[in-house]
Amino acid sequence: MSSRVPLNPLILCGPSGSGKSTLLGKLFKEFPNDFGFSISHTTRQPREGEILGKSYHFVNRDVFQKLIQAGSFIEYATFSNNYYGTSAKAVAEVGLQNRRCILDIDAQGVKIIKDKHQNLQPTFVFLSPPSIDSLARRLVKRGSETEESLRSRLDAAKGEMEYAQTGAFDYVIVNDDIEQAYEKLRKVALGEGTESDILPDNRIA
Ligand SMILES: Nc1ncnc2c1ncn2[C@@H]1O[C@H](COP(=O)(O)OP(=O)(O)OP(=O)(O)O)[C@@H](O)[C@H]1O
């Protein structure tokens, strides 16, 4: 399989709760040797089940700021009072294994990469929830949010969906039916391409 998979980075962006982790989990399970996750740094607290140095490099604000000053990140963003960033090293480590690097980043990071790192020639994919309402339901069901963090995630989601409306992404995938969304992501990841979905309205019904 490896020879068929393109090696330019695949950037997956989408609101928190849109299903990025769920879909990437399926992709990595089906193709354990062809893709590599760029492991981000974050200052947020680990959630239950997350593995240190595998889900994220969990660091404190002081360490994160030192890494920023050292120019270690190709992009970083703040979200819900926490930093998230992708180090150049994390991307390079995946390439060294001859795997397609997948970056799970937010719209702020996408903008930075578009501005400063077009040399990476990434493929940009936006994963959208079917609606803001369904996103809220999924986040509540996931049980990971307080009322405040839920509100800030929904606000951020509206902004990200607006950004996606500008045509910044090569592909838009709406995660309504999980299997259909996966089929599309799988095709894009393998370099086969797919038809983009139409972005839903980003207003709360
Ligand atoms: N198509 C779908 N239908 C119903 N539920 C879904 C679907 N896709 C994902 N979910 C559920 O929605 C929740 C959010 O998904 P997930 O955690 O993968 O989102 P995420 O984009 O990775 O979020 P974050 O950026 O916060 O890590 C999970 O509980 C997941 O099981």
Coordinates of C-alpha atoms and ligand atoms in Angstrom, one line a residue:
M1 CA 0.0 0.0 0.0
S2 CA 2.8 2.4 0.9
S3 CA 3.8 3.2 -2.6
R4 CA 0.3 4.5 -3.5
V5 CA 0.0 6.9 -0.7
P6 CA 1.1 10.5 -1.3
L7 CA 3.6 11.8 1.1
N8 CA 2.6 15.5 1.3
P9 CA 1.0 16.3 4.7
L10 CA -2.7 15.9 5.1
I11 CA -4.2 18.6 7.2
L12 CA -7.5 17.8 8.9
C13 CA -9.3 20.7 10.4
G14 CA -12.8 20.8 11.9
P15 CA -14.6 22.0 15.0
S16 CA -14.0 20.2 18.3
G17 CA -16.5 17.3 18.3
S18 CA -16.8 17.1 14.5
G19 CA -15.3 13.6 14.7
K20 CA -11.7 14.1 13.7
S21 CA -10.3 11.7 16.3
T22 CA -13.0 9.1 15.5
L23 CA -12.3 9.1 11.8
L24 CA -8.5 9.2 12.1
G25 CA -8.8 6.3 14.5
K26 CA -10.5 4.3 11.8
L27 CA -7.9 5.3 9.2
F28 CA -5.0 4.3 11.4
K29 CA -6.7 1.0 12.2
E30 CA -7.2 0.2 8.6
F31 CA -3.8 1.4 7.5
P32 CA -1.4 1.0 10.4
N33 CA 1.7 1.5 8.3
D34 CA 0.8 4.2 5.9
F35 CA 0.0 7.2 8.0
G36 CA 1.6 8.9 10.9
F37 CA 0.1 11.3 13.3
S38 CA 2.0 14.5 13.9
I39 CA 1.9 14.6 17.7
S40 CA 1.0 18.1 18.8
H41 CA 2.0 19.8 22.0
T42 CA -0.7 21.2 24.3
T43 CA -1.0 22.8 27.6
R44 CA -4.5 21.4 28.2
Q45 CA -4.9 18.6 30.8
P46 CA -4.9 15.0 29.5
R47 CA -8.4 13.4 29.2
E48 CA -9.0 10.0 30.5
G49 CA -7.5 7.4 28.2
E50 CA -5.1 9.8 26.5
I51 CA -1.5 8.6 26.5
L52 CA 1.3 11.0 27.3
G53 CA 3.6 11.5 24.3
K54 CA 1.2 9.6 22.0
S55 CA -2.1 11.5 22.1
Y56 CA -0.2 14.8 22.7
H57 CA 3.0 16.0 24.2
F58 CA 1.5 17.5 27.4
V59 CA 3.5 20.5 28.6
N60 CA 3.0 23.5 30.9
R61 CA 2.7 27.1 29.6
D62 CA 6.2 27.9 30.5
V63 CA 7.6 25.1 28.4
F64 CA 5.3 25.9 25.6
Q65 CA 6.3 29.5 25.6
K66 CA 10.0 28.6 25.5
L67 CA 9.3 26.3 22.5
I68 CA 7.6 29.2 20.8
Q69 CA 10.6 31.5 21.4
A70 CA 12.9 28.8 20.1
G71 CA 10.9 28.7 16.8
S72 CA 10.0 25.1 17.3
F73 CA 6.5 25.3 16.0
I74 CA 5.3 25.5 12.4
E75 CA 1.9 26.6 13.8
Y76 CA 0.4 27.1 17.2
A77 CA -2.9 28.4 18.4
T78 CA -4.7 29.2 21.6
F79 CA -8.0 27.6 22.3
S80 CA -10.1 27.6 25.4
N81 CA -7.2 29.2 27.3
N82 CA -4.8 26.5 26.2
Y83 CA -2.0 26.4 23.7
Y84 CA -1.9 23.8 20.9
G85 CA 1.0 23.5 18.5
T86 CA 2.7 21.4 15.8
S87 CA 6.5 21.2 16.0
A88 CA 8.5 20.9 12.8
K89 CA 10.1 18.0 14.5
A90 CA 6.8 16.2 14.9
V91 CA 6.1 16.5 11.1
A92 CA 9.6 15.5 10.1
E93 CA 9.6 12.4 12.4
V94 CA 6.6 11.0 10.4
G95 CA 8.2 11.7 7.0
L96 CA 11.3 9.9 8.2
Q97 CA 9.2 6.8 8.6
N98 CA 8.0 7.1 5.0
R99 CA 4.4 7.7 6.1
R100 CA 2.0 10.4 5.1
C101 CA 1.9 12.9 8.0
I102 CA -1.6 13.8 9.2
L103 CA -2.0 17.0 11.1
D104 CA -5.1 17.6 13.2
I105 CA -5.1 21.4 13.6
D106 CA -7.6 24.2 14.0
A107 CA -8.4 27.1 11.6
Q108 CA -5.8 29.4 13.1
G109 CA -3.1 26.9 12.4
V110 CA -4.4 26.3 8.9
K111 CA -4.1 30.1 8.2
I112 CA -0.5 30.1 9.5
I113 CA 0.5 27.1 7.3
K114 CA -1.2 28.7 4.3
D115 CA 0.8 32.0 5.0
K116 CA 4.1 30.6 5.9
H117 CA 4.5 26.9 5.0
Q118 CA 3.0 26.4 1.6
N119 CA 6.3 24.7 0.8
L120 CA 4.9 21.7 2.6
Q121 CA 2.3 21.5 -0.2
P122 CA -0.4 20.1 2.2
T123 CA -3.8 18.8 1.2
F124 CA -6.4 20.7 3.3
V125 CA -9.5 18.9 4.5
F126 CA -12.3 20.4 6.6
L127 CA -14.5 18.1 8.6
S128 CA -17.9 19.6 9.3
P129 CA -20.6 18.5 11.6
P130 CA -24.1 18.3 10.0
S131 CA -25.2 21.3 12.0
I132 CA -24.2 23.3 15.1
D133 CA -27.0 21.6 17.0
S134 CA -25.8 18.1 16.3
L135 CA -22.3 19.2 17.2
A136 CA -23.6 20.4 20.6
R137 CA -25.4 17.1 21.1
R138 CA -22.3 15.1 20.3
L139 CA -20.1 17.1 22.7
V140 CA -22.6 16.7 25.5
K141 CA -22.8 13.0 24.9
R142 CA -19.0 12.7 24.8
G143 CA -19.2 14.1 28.4
S144 CA -15.9 16.1 28.0
E145 CA -17.3 19.6 28.4
T146 CA -18.4 22.0 31.1
E147 CA -21.2 24.5 30.1
E148 CA -18.5 27.2 29.6
S149 CA -16.2 25.0 27.4
L150 CA -19.2 23.8 25.4
R151 CA -20.2 27.4 24.6
S152 CA -16.6 28.4 23.6
R153 CA -16.3 25.3 21.4
L154 CA -19.6 26.1 19.7
D155 CA -18.6 29.7 19.1
A156 CA -15.2 28.6 17.7
A157 CA -17.1 26.1 15.5
K158 CA -19.2 28.8 14.0
G159 CA -16.0 30.8 13.2
E160 CA -14.3 27.8 11.7
M161 CA -17.3 27.0 9.5
E162 CA -17.3 30.6 8.3
Y163 CA -13.6 30.3 7.4
A164 CA -14.3 27.1 5.5
Q165 CA -16.9 29.0 3.5
T166 CA -14.1 31.1 2.1
G167 CA -12.9 28.1 0.1
A168 CA -9.7 27.6 2.0
F169 CA -9.9 23.8 1.9
D170 CA -9.3 21.4 -0.9
Y171 CA -12.1 19.1 0.5
V172 CA -15.1 19.5 2.7
I173 CA -16.4 16.4 4.4
V174 CA -19.7 16.6 6.4
N175 CA -19.7 14.0 9.1
D176 CA -23.3 13.0 9.2
D177 CA -23.2 9.2 8.6
I178 CA -19.8 8.1 10.0
E179 CA -19.3 5.4 7.4
Q180 CA -19.9 7.8 4.5
A181 CA -17.6 10.4 6.0
Y182 CA -14.9 7.8 6.5
E183 CA -15.2 6.6 3.0
K184 CA -14.5 10.1 1.8
L185 CA -11.6 10.7 4.2
R186 CA -10.1 7.4 3.2
K187 CA -10.1 8.3 -0.5
V188 CA -8.5 11.7 0.1
A189 CA -5.9 10.2 2.5
L190 CA -5.0 7.6 -0.2
G191 CA -4.7 10.3 -2.8
E192 CA -7.7 9.2 -4.8
G193 CA -9.7 12.4 -4.2
T194 CA -13.4 12.7 -3.7
E195 CA -16.2 15.1 -4.3
S196 CA -16.6 17.8 -1.7
D197 CA -19.7 18.0 0.4
I198 CA -21.7 21.2 0.8
L199 CA -21.1 23.1 4.0
P200 CA -24.1 23.3 6.3
D201 CA -25.4 26.5 7.7
N202 CA -23.4 27.5 10.8
R203 CA -26.3 29.1 12.7
I204 CA -27.9 27.5 15.7
A205 CA -31.4 26.4 14.7
Ligands
LIG1 N1 -21.0 10.6 12.4 C1 -21.1 10.6 13.8 N2 -22.4 10.4 14.3 C2 -22.6 10.5 15.6 N3 -21.6 10.7 16.5 C3 -20.4 10.9 16.1 C4 -20.1 10.9 14.7 N4 -18.7 11.1 14.5 C5 -18.2 11.3 15.8 N5 -19.2 11.1 16.7 C6 -19.1 11.3 18.2 O1 -18.9 12.7 18.4 C7 -18.0 12.9 19.5 C8 -16.9 13.8 19.0 O2 -16.0 13.1 18.1 P1 -14.4 13.2 18.3 O3 -14.0 13.2 19.7 O4 -13.9 12.3 17.3 O5 -14.3 14.8 17.8 P2 -12.9 15.6 17.5 O6 -13.2 16.4 16.3 O7 -11.7 14.7 17.5 O8 -12.9 16.5 18.8 P3 -11.7 17.3 19.6 O9 -11.1 18.2 18.6 O10 -12.3 18.0 20.7 O11 -10.7 16.2 20.1 C9 -17.5 11.5 19.9 O12 -18.2 11.2 21.1 C10 -17.8 10.6 18.8 O13 -18.1 9.3 19.1

